[in-house]
Coordinates of N, CA and C in Angstrom, one line a residue:
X25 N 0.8 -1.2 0.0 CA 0.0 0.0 0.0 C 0.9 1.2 0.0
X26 N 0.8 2.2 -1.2 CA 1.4 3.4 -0.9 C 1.1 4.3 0.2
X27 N 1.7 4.9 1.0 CA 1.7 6.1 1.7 C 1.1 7.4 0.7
X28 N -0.3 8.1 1.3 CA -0.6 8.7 0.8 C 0.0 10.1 0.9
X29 N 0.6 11.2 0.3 CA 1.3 12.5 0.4 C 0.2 13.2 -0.1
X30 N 0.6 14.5 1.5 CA -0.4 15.6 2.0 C 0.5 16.8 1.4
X31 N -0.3 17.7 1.5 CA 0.3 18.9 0.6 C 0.5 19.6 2.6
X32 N 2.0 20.5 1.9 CA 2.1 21.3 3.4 C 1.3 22.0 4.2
X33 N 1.4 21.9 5.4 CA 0.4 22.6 6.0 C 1.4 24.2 6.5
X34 N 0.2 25.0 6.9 CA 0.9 26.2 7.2 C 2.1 26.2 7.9
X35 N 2.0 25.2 9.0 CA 3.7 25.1 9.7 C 4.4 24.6 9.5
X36 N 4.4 24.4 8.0 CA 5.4 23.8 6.9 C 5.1 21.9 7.3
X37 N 6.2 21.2 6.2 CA 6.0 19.7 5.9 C 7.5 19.7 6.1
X38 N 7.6 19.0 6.3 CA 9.0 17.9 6.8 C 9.5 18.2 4.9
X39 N 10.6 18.2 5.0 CA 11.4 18.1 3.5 C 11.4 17.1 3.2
X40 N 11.5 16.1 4.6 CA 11.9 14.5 3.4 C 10.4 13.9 2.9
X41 N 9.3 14.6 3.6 CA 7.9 14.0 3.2 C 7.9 14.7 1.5
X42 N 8.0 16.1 1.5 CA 8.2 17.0 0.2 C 9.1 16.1 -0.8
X43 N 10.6 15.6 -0.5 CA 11.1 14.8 -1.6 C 10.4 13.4 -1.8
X44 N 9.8 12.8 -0.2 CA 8.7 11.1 -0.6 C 8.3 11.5 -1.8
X45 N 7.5 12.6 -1.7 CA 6.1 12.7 -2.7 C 6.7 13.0 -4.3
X46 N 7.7 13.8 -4.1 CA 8.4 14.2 -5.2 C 8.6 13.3 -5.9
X47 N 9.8 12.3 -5.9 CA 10.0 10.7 -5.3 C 9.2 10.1 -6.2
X48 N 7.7 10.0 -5.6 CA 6.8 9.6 -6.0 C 6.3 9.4 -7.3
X49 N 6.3 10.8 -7.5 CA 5.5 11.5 -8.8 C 6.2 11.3 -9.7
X50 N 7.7 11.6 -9.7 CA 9.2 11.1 -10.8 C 8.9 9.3 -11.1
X51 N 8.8 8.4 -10.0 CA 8.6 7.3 -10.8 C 7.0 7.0 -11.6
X52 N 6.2 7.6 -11.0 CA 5.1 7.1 -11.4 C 4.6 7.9 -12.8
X53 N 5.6 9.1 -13.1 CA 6.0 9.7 -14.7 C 6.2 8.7 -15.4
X54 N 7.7 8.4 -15.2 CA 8.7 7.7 -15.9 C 7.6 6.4 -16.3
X55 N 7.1 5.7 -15.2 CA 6.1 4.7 -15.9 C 4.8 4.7 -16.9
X56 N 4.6 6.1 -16.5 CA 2.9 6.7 -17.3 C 3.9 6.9 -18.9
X57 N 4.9 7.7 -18.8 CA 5.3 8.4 -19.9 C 6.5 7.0 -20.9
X58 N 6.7 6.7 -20.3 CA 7.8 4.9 -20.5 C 6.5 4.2 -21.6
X59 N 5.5 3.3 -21.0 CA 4.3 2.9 -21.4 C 2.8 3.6 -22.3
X60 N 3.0 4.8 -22.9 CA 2.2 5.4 -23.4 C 2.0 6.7 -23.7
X61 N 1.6 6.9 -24.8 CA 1.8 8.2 -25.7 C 1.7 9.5 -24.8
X62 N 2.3 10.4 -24.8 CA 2.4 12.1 -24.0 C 0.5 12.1 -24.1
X63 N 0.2 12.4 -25.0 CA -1.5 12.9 -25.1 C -2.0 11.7 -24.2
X64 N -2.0 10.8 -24.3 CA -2.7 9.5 -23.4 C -2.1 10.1 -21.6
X65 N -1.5 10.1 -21.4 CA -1.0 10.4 -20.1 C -1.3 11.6 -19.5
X66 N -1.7 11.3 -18.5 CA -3.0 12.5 -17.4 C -2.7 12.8 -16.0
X67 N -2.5 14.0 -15.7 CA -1.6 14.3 -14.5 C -2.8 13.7 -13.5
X68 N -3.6 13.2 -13.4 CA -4.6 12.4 -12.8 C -4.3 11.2 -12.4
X69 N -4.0 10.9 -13.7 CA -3.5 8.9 -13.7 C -2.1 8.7 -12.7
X70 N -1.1 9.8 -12.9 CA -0.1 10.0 -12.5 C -0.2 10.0 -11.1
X71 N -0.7 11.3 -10.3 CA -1.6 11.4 -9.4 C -2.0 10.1 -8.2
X72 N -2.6 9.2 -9.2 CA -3.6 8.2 -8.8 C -2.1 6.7 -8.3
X73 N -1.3 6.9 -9.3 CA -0.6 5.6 -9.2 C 0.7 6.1 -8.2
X74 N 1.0 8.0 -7.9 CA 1.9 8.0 -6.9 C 1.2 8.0 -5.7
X75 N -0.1 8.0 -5.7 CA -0.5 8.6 -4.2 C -0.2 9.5 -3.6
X76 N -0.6 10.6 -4.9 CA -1.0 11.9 -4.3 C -1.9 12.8 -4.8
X77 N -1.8 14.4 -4.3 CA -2.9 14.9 -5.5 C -2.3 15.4 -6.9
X78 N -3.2 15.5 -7.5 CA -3.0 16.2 -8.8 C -2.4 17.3 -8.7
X79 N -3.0 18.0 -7.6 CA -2.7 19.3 -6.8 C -1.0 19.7 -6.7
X80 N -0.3 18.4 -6.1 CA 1.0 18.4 -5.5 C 1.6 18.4 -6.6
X81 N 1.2 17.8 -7.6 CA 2.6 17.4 -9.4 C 2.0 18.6 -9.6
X82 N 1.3 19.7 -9.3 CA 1.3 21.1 -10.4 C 1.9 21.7 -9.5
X83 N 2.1 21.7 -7.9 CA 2.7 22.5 -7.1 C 4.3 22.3 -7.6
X84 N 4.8 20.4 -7.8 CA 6.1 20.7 -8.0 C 6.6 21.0 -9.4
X85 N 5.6 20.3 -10.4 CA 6.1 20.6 -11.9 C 5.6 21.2 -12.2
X86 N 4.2 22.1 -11.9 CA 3.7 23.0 -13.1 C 2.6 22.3 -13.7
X87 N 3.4 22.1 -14.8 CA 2.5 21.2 -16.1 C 2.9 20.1 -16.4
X88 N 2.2 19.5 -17.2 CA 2.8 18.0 -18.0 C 3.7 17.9 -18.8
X89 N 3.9 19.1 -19.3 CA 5.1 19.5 -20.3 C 6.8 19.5 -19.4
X90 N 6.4 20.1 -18.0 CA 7.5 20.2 -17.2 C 7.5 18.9 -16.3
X91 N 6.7 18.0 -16.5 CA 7.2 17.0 -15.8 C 7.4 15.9 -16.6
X92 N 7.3 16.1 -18.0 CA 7.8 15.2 -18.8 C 8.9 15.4 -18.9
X93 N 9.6 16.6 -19.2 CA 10.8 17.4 -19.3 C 11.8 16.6 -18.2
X94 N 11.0 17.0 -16.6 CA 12.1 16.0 -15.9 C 12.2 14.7 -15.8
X95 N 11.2 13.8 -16.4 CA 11.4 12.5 -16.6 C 12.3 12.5 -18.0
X96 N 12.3 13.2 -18.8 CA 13.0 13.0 -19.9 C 14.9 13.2 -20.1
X97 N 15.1 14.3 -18.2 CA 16.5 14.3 -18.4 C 17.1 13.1 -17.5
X98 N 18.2 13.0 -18.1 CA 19.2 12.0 -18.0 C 20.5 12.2 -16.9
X99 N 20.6 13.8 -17.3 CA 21.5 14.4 -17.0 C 22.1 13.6 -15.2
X100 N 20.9 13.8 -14.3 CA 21.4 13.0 -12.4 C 21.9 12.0 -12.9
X101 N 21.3 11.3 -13.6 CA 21.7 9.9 -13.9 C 23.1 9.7 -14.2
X102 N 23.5 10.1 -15.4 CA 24.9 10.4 -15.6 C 25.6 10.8 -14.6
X103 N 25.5 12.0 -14.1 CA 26.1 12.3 -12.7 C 26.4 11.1 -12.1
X104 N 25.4 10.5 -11.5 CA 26.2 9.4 -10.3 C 27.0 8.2 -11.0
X105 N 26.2 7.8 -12.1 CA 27.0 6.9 -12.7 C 28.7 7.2 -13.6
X106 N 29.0 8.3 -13.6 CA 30.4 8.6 -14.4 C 30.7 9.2 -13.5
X107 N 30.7 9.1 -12.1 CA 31.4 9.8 -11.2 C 32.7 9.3 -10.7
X108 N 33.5 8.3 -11.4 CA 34.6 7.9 -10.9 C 35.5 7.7 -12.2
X109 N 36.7 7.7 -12.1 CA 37.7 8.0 -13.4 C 37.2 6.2 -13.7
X110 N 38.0 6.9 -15.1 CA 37.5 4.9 -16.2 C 38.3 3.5 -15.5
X111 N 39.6 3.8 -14.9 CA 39.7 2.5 -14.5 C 38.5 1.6 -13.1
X112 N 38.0 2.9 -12.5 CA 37.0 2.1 -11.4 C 35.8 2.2 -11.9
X113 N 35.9 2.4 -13.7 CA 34.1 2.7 -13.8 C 33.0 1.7 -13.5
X114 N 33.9 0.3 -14.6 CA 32.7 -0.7 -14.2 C 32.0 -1.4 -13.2
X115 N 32.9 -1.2 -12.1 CA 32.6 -1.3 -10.9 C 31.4 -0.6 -10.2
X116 N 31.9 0.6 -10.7 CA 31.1 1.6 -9.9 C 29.4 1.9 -10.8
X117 N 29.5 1.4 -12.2 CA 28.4 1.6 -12.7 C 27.2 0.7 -12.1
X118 N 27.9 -1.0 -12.2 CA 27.2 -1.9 -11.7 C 26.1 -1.7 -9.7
X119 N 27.6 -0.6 -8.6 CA 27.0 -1.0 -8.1 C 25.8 0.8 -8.2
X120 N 25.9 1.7 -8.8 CA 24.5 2.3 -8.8 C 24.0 1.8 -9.4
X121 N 23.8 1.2 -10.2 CA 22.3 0.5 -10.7 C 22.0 -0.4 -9.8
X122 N 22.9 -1.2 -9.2 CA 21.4 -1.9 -7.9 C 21.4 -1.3 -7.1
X123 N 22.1 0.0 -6.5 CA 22.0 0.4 -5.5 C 20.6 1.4 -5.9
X124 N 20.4 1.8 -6.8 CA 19.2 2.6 -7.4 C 18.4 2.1 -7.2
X125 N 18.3 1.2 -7.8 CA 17.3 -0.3 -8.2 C 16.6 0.0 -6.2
X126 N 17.6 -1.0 -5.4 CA 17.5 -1.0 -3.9 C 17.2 -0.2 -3.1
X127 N 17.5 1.2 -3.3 CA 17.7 1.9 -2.2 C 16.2 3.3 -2.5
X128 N 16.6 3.7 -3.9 CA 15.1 4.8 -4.5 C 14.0 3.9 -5.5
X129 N 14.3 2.4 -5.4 CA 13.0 1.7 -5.7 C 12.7 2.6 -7.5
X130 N 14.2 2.4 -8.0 CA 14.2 2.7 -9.2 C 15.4 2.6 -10.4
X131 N 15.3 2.7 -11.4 CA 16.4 2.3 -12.4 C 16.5 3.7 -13.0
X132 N 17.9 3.8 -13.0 CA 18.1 5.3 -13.7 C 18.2 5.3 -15.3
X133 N 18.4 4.0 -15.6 CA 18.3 3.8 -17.0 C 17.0 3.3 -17.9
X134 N 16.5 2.0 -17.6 CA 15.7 1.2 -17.8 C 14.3 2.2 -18.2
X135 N 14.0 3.0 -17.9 CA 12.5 3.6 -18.6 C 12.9 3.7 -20.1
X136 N 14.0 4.0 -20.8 CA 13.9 4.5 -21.7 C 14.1 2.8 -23.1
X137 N 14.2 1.5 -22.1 CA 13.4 0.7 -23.1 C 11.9 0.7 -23.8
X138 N 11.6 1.2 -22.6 CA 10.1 1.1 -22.6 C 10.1 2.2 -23.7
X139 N 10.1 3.1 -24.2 CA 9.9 4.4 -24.8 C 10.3 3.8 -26.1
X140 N 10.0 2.9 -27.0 CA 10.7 2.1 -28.4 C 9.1 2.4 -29.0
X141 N 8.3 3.3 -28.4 CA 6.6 2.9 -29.4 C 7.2 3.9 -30.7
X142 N 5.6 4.6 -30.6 CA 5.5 5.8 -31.7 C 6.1 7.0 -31.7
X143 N 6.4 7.7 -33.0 CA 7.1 9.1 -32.8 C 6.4 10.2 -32.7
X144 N 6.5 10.1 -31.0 CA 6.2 11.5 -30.4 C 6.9 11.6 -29.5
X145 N 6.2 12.2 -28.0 CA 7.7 12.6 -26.9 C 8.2 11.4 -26.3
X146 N 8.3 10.3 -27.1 CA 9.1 9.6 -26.2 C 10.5 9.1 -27.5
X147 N 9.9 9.9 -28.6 CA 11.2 10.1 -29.1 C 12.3 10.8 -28.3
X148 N 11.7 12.3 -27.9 CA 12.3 12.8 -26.8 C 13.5 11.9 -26.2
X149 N 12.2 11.1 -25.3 CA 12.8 10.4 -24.2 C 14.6 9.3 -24.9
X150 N 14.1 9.2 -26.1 CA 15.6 8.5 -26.5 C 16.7 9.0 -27.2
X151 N 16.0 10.4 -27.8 CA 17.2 11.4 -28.5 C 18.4 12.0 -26.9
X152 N 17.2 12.0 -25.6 CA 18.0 13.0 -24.4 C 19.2 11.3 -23.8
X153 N 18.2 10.6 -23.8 CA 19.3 9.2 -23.4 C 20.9 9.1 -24.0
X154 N 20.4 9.2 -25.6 CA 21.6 9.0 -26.0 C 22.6 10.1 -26.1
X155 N 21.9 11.7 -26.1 CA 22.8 12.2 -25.7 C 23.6 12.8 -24.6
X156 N 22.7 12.1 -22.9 CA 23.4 12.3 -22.2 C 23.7 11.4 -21.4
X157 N 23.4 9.6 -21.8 CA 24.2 8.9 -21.4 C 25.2 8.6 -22.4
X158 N 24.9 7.8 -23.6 CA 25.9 7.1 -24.5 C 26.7 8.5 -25.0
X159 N 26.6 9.3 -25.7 CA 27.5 10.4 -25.8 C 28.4 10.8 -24.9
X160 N 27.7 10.6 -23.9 CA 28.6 11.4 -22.4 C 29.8 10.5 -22.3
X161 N 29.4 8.7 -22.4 CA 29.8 7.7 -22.0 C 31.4 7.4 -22.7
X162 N 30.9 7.6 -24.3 CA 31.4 7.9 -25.2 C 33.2 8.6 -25.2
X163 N 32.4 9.7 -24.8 CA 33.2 10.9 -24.5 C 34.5 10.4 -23.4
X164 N 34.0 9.4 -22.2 CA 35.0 9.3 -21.5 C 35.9 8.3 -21.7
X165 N 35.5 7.5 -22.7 CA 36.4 6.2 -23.2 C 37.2 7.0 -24.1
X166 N 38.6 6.3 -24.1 CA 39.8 6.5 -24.6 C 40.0 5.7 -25.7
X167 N 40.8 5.6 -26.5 CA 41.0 4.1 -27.5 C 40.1 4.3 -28.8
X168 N 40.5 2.8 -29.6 CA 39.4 2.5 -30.7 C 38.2 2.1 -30.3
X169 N 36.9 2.1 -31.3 CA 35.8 1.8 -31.5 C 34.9 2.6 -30.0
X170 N 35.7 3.9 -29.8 CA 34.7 4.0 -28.3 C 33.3 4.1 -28.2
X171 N 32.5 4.6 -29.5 CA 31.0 4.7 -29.5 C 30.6 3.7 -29.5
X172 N 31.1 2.5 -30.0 CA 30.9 1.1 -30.5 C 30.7 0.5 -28.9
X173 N 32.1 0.7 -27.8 CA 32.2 0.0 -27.0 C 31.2 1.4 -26.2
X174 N 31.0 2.5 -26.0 CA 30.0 3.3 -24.8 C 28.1 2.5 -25.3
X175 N 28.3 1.9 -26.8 CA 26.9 1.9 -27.2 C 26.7 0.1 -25.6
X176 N 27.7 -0.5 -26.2 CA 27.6 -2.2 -25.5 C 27.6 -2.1 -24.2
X177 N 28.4 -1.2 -23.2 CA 28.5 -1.0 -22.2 C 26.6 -0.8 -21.8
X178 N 26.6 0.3 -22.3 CA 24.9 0.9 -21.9 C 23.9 -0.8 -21.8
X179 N 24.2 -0.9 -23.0 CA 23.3 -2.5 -23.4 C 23.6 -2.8 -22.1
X180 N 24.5 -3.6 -21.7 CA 25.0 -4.1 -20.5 C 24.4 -3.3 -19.5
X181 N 24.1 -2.2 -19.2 CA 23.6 -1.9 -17.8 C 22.1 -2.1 -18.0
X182 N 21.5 -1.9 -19.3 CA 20.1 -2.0 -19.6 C 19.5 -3.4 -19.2
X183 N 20.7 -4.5 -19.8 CA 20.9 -5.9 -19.0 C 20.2 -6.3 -17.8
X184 N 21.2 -5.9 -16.8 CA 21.5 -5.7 -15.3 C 20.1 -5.3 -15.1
X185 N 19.8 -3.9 -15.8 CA 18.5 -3.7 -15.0 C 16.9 -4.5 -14.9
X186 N 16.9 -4.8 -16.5 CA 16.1 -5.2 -16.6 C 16.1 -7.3 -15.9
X187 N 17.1 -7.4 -16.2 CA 17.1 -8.6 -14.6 C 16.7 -8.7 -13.6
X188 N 17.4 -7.3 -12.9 CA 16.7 -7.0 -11.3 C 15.7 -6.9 -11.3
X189 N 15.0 -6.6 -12.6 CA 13.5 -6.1 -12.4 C 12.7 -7.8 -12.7
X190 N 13.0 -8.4 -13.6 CA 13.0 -9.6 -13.9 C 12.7 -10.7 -12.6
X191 N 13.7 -10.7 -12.1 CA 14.2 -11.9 -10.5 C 14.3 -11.2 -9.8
X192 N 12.9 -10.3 -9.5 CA 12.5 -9.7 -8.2 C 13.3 -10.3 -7.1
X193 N 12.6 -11.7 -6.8 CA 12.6 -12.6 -6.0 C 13.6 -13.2 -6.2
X194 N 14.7 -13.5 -6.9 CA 15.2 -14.4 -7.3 C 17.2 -14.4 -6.8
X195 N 17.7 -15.1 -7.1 CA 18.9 -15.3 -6.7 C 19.9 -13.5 -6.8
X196 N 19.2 -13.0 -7.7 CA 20.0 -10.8 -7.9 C 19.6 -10.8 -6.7
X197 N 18.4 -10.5 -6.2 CA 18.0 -10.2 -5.3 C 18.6 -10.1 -4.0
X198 N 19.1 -11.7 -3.8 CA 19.6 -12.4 -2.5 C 21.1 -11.3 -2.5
X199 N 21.7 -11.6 -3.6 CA 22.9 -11.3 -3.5 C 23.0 -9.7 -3.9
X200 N 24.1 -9.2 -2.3 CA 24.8 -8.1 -2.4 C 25.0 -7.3 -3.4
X201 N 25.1 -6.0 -3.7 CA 25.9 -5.2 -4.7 C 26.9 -5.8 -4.8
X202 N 27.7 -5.5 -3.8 CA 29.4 -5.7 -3.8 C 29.2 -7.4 -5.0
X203 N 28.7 -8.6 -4.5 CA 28.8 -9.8 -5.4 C 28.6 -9.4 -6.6
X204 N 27.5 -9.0 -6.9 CA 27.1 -8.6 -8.1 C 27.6 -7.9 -8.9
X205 N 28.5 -6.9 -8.5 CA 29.6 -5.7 -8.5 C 31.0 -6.8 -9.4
X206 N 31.0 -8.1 -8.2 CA 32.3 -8.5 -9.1 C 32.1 -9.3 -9.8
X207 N 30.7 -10.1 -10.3 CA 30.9 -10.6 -11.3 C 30.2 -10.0 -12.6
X208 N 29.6 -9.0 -12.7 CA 29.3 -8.2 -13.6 C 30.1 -7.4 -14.2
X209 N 31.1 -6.5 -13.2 CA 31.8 -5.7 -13.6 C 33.1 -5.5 -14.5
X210 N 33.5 -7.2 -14.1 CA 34.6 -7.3 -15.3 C 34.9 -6.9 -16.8
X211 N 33.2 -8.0 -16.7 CA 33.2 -7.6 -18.4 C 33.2 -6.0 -19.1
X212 N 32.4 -5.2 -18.4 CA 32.2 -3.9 -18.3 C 33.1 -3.0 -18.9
X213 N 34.1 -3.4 -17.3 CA 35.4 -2.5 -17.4 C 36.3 -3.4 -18.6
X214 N 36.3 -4.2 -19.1 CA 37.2 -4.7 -20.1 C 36.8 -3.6 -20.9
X215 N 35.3 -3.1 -21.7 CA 35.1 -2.6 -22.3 C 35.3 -1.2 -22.0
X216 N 35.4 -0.8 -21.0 CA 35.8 1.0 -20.6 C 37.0 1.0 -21.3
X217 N 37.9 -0.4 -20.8 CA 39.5 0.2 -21.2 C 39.6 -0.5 -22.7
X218 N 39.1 -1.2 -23.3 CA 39.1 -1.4 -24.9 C 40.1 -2.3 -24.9

């Protein structure tokens, strides 16, 4: 059962209730806008599946235009994940994505499988992907074929995610980041360094 989010009261809301709800409404975009066309998608529906009001996604985004916008950047995502020089990348990639996965009950990558329908904004959603993960990614590899090897790497974390999402329950689950860290990451980092 979700926790239902209240809009502040005059002697203010706790911040961390303000980012829950926030929180909220960012995954429950990414899934409305991931699975179905911009016009089909209703700050209602959205609303309804984060458990909150409609009220609260216009207080934090505005409009549907600006909350598409923020499910459509990439940009945090990159942040945490290229945050460490190329010889500790693949390490470090593998363990934010379960720690994502684990800890904000989300994938920083994986929405933008879902976004392969028709051409409208979820073209968006895969023109902003590729330019500010795989380009970014791109950009930090050194060597031959690096677009070739930033395109396989991504595959590879796409992988990963869509597993954990896969074997909820299942043996990913049981096991640690750090495990998962070392037998994922090899392959990874072979490809960082080419």
């Amino acid at each position: 059962m979700k926790a239902r989010e209240t809009e502040p009261t005059a002697a203010g809301a706790a911040t961390g209730d303000a980012e829950t709800g926030r929180a909220a409404i960012l995954r429950a975009a990414r899934r409305a806008f991931a699975f179905r066309p911009y016009a089909e998608v209703t700050l209602r529906g959205i609303a309804a599946d984060a458990g909150v009001s409609a009220s609260l996604i216009v207080k934090h985004f505005a409009t549907k235009e600006r909350l598409f916008n923020s499910v459509a950047d990439f940009g945090p995502a990159a942040d945490q994940l290229f945050a460490v020089a190329p010889d500790a990348l693949g390490r470090h990639l593998v363990l934010t994505v379960v720690r994502s996965r684990r800890e904000q009950q989300g994938d920083p990558l994986l929405r933008v499988v879902f976004s392969l329908g028709n051409d409208d904004e979820r073209t968006l959603l895969r023109e902003r992907f590729d330019q500010q993960i795989t380009a970014r990614l791109t950009a930090l590899l050194t060597g031959r074929d690096r677009a070739l090897r930033a395109e396989l790497i991504v595959g590879q974390l796409l992988g990963l995610g869509a597993t954990l999402s896969l074997h909820r329950a299942g043996a990913t689950a049981l096991a640690t980041p750090e495990r998962l860290a070392d037998l994922y990451a090899p392959a990874l980092q072979r490809l960082v360094t080419g």
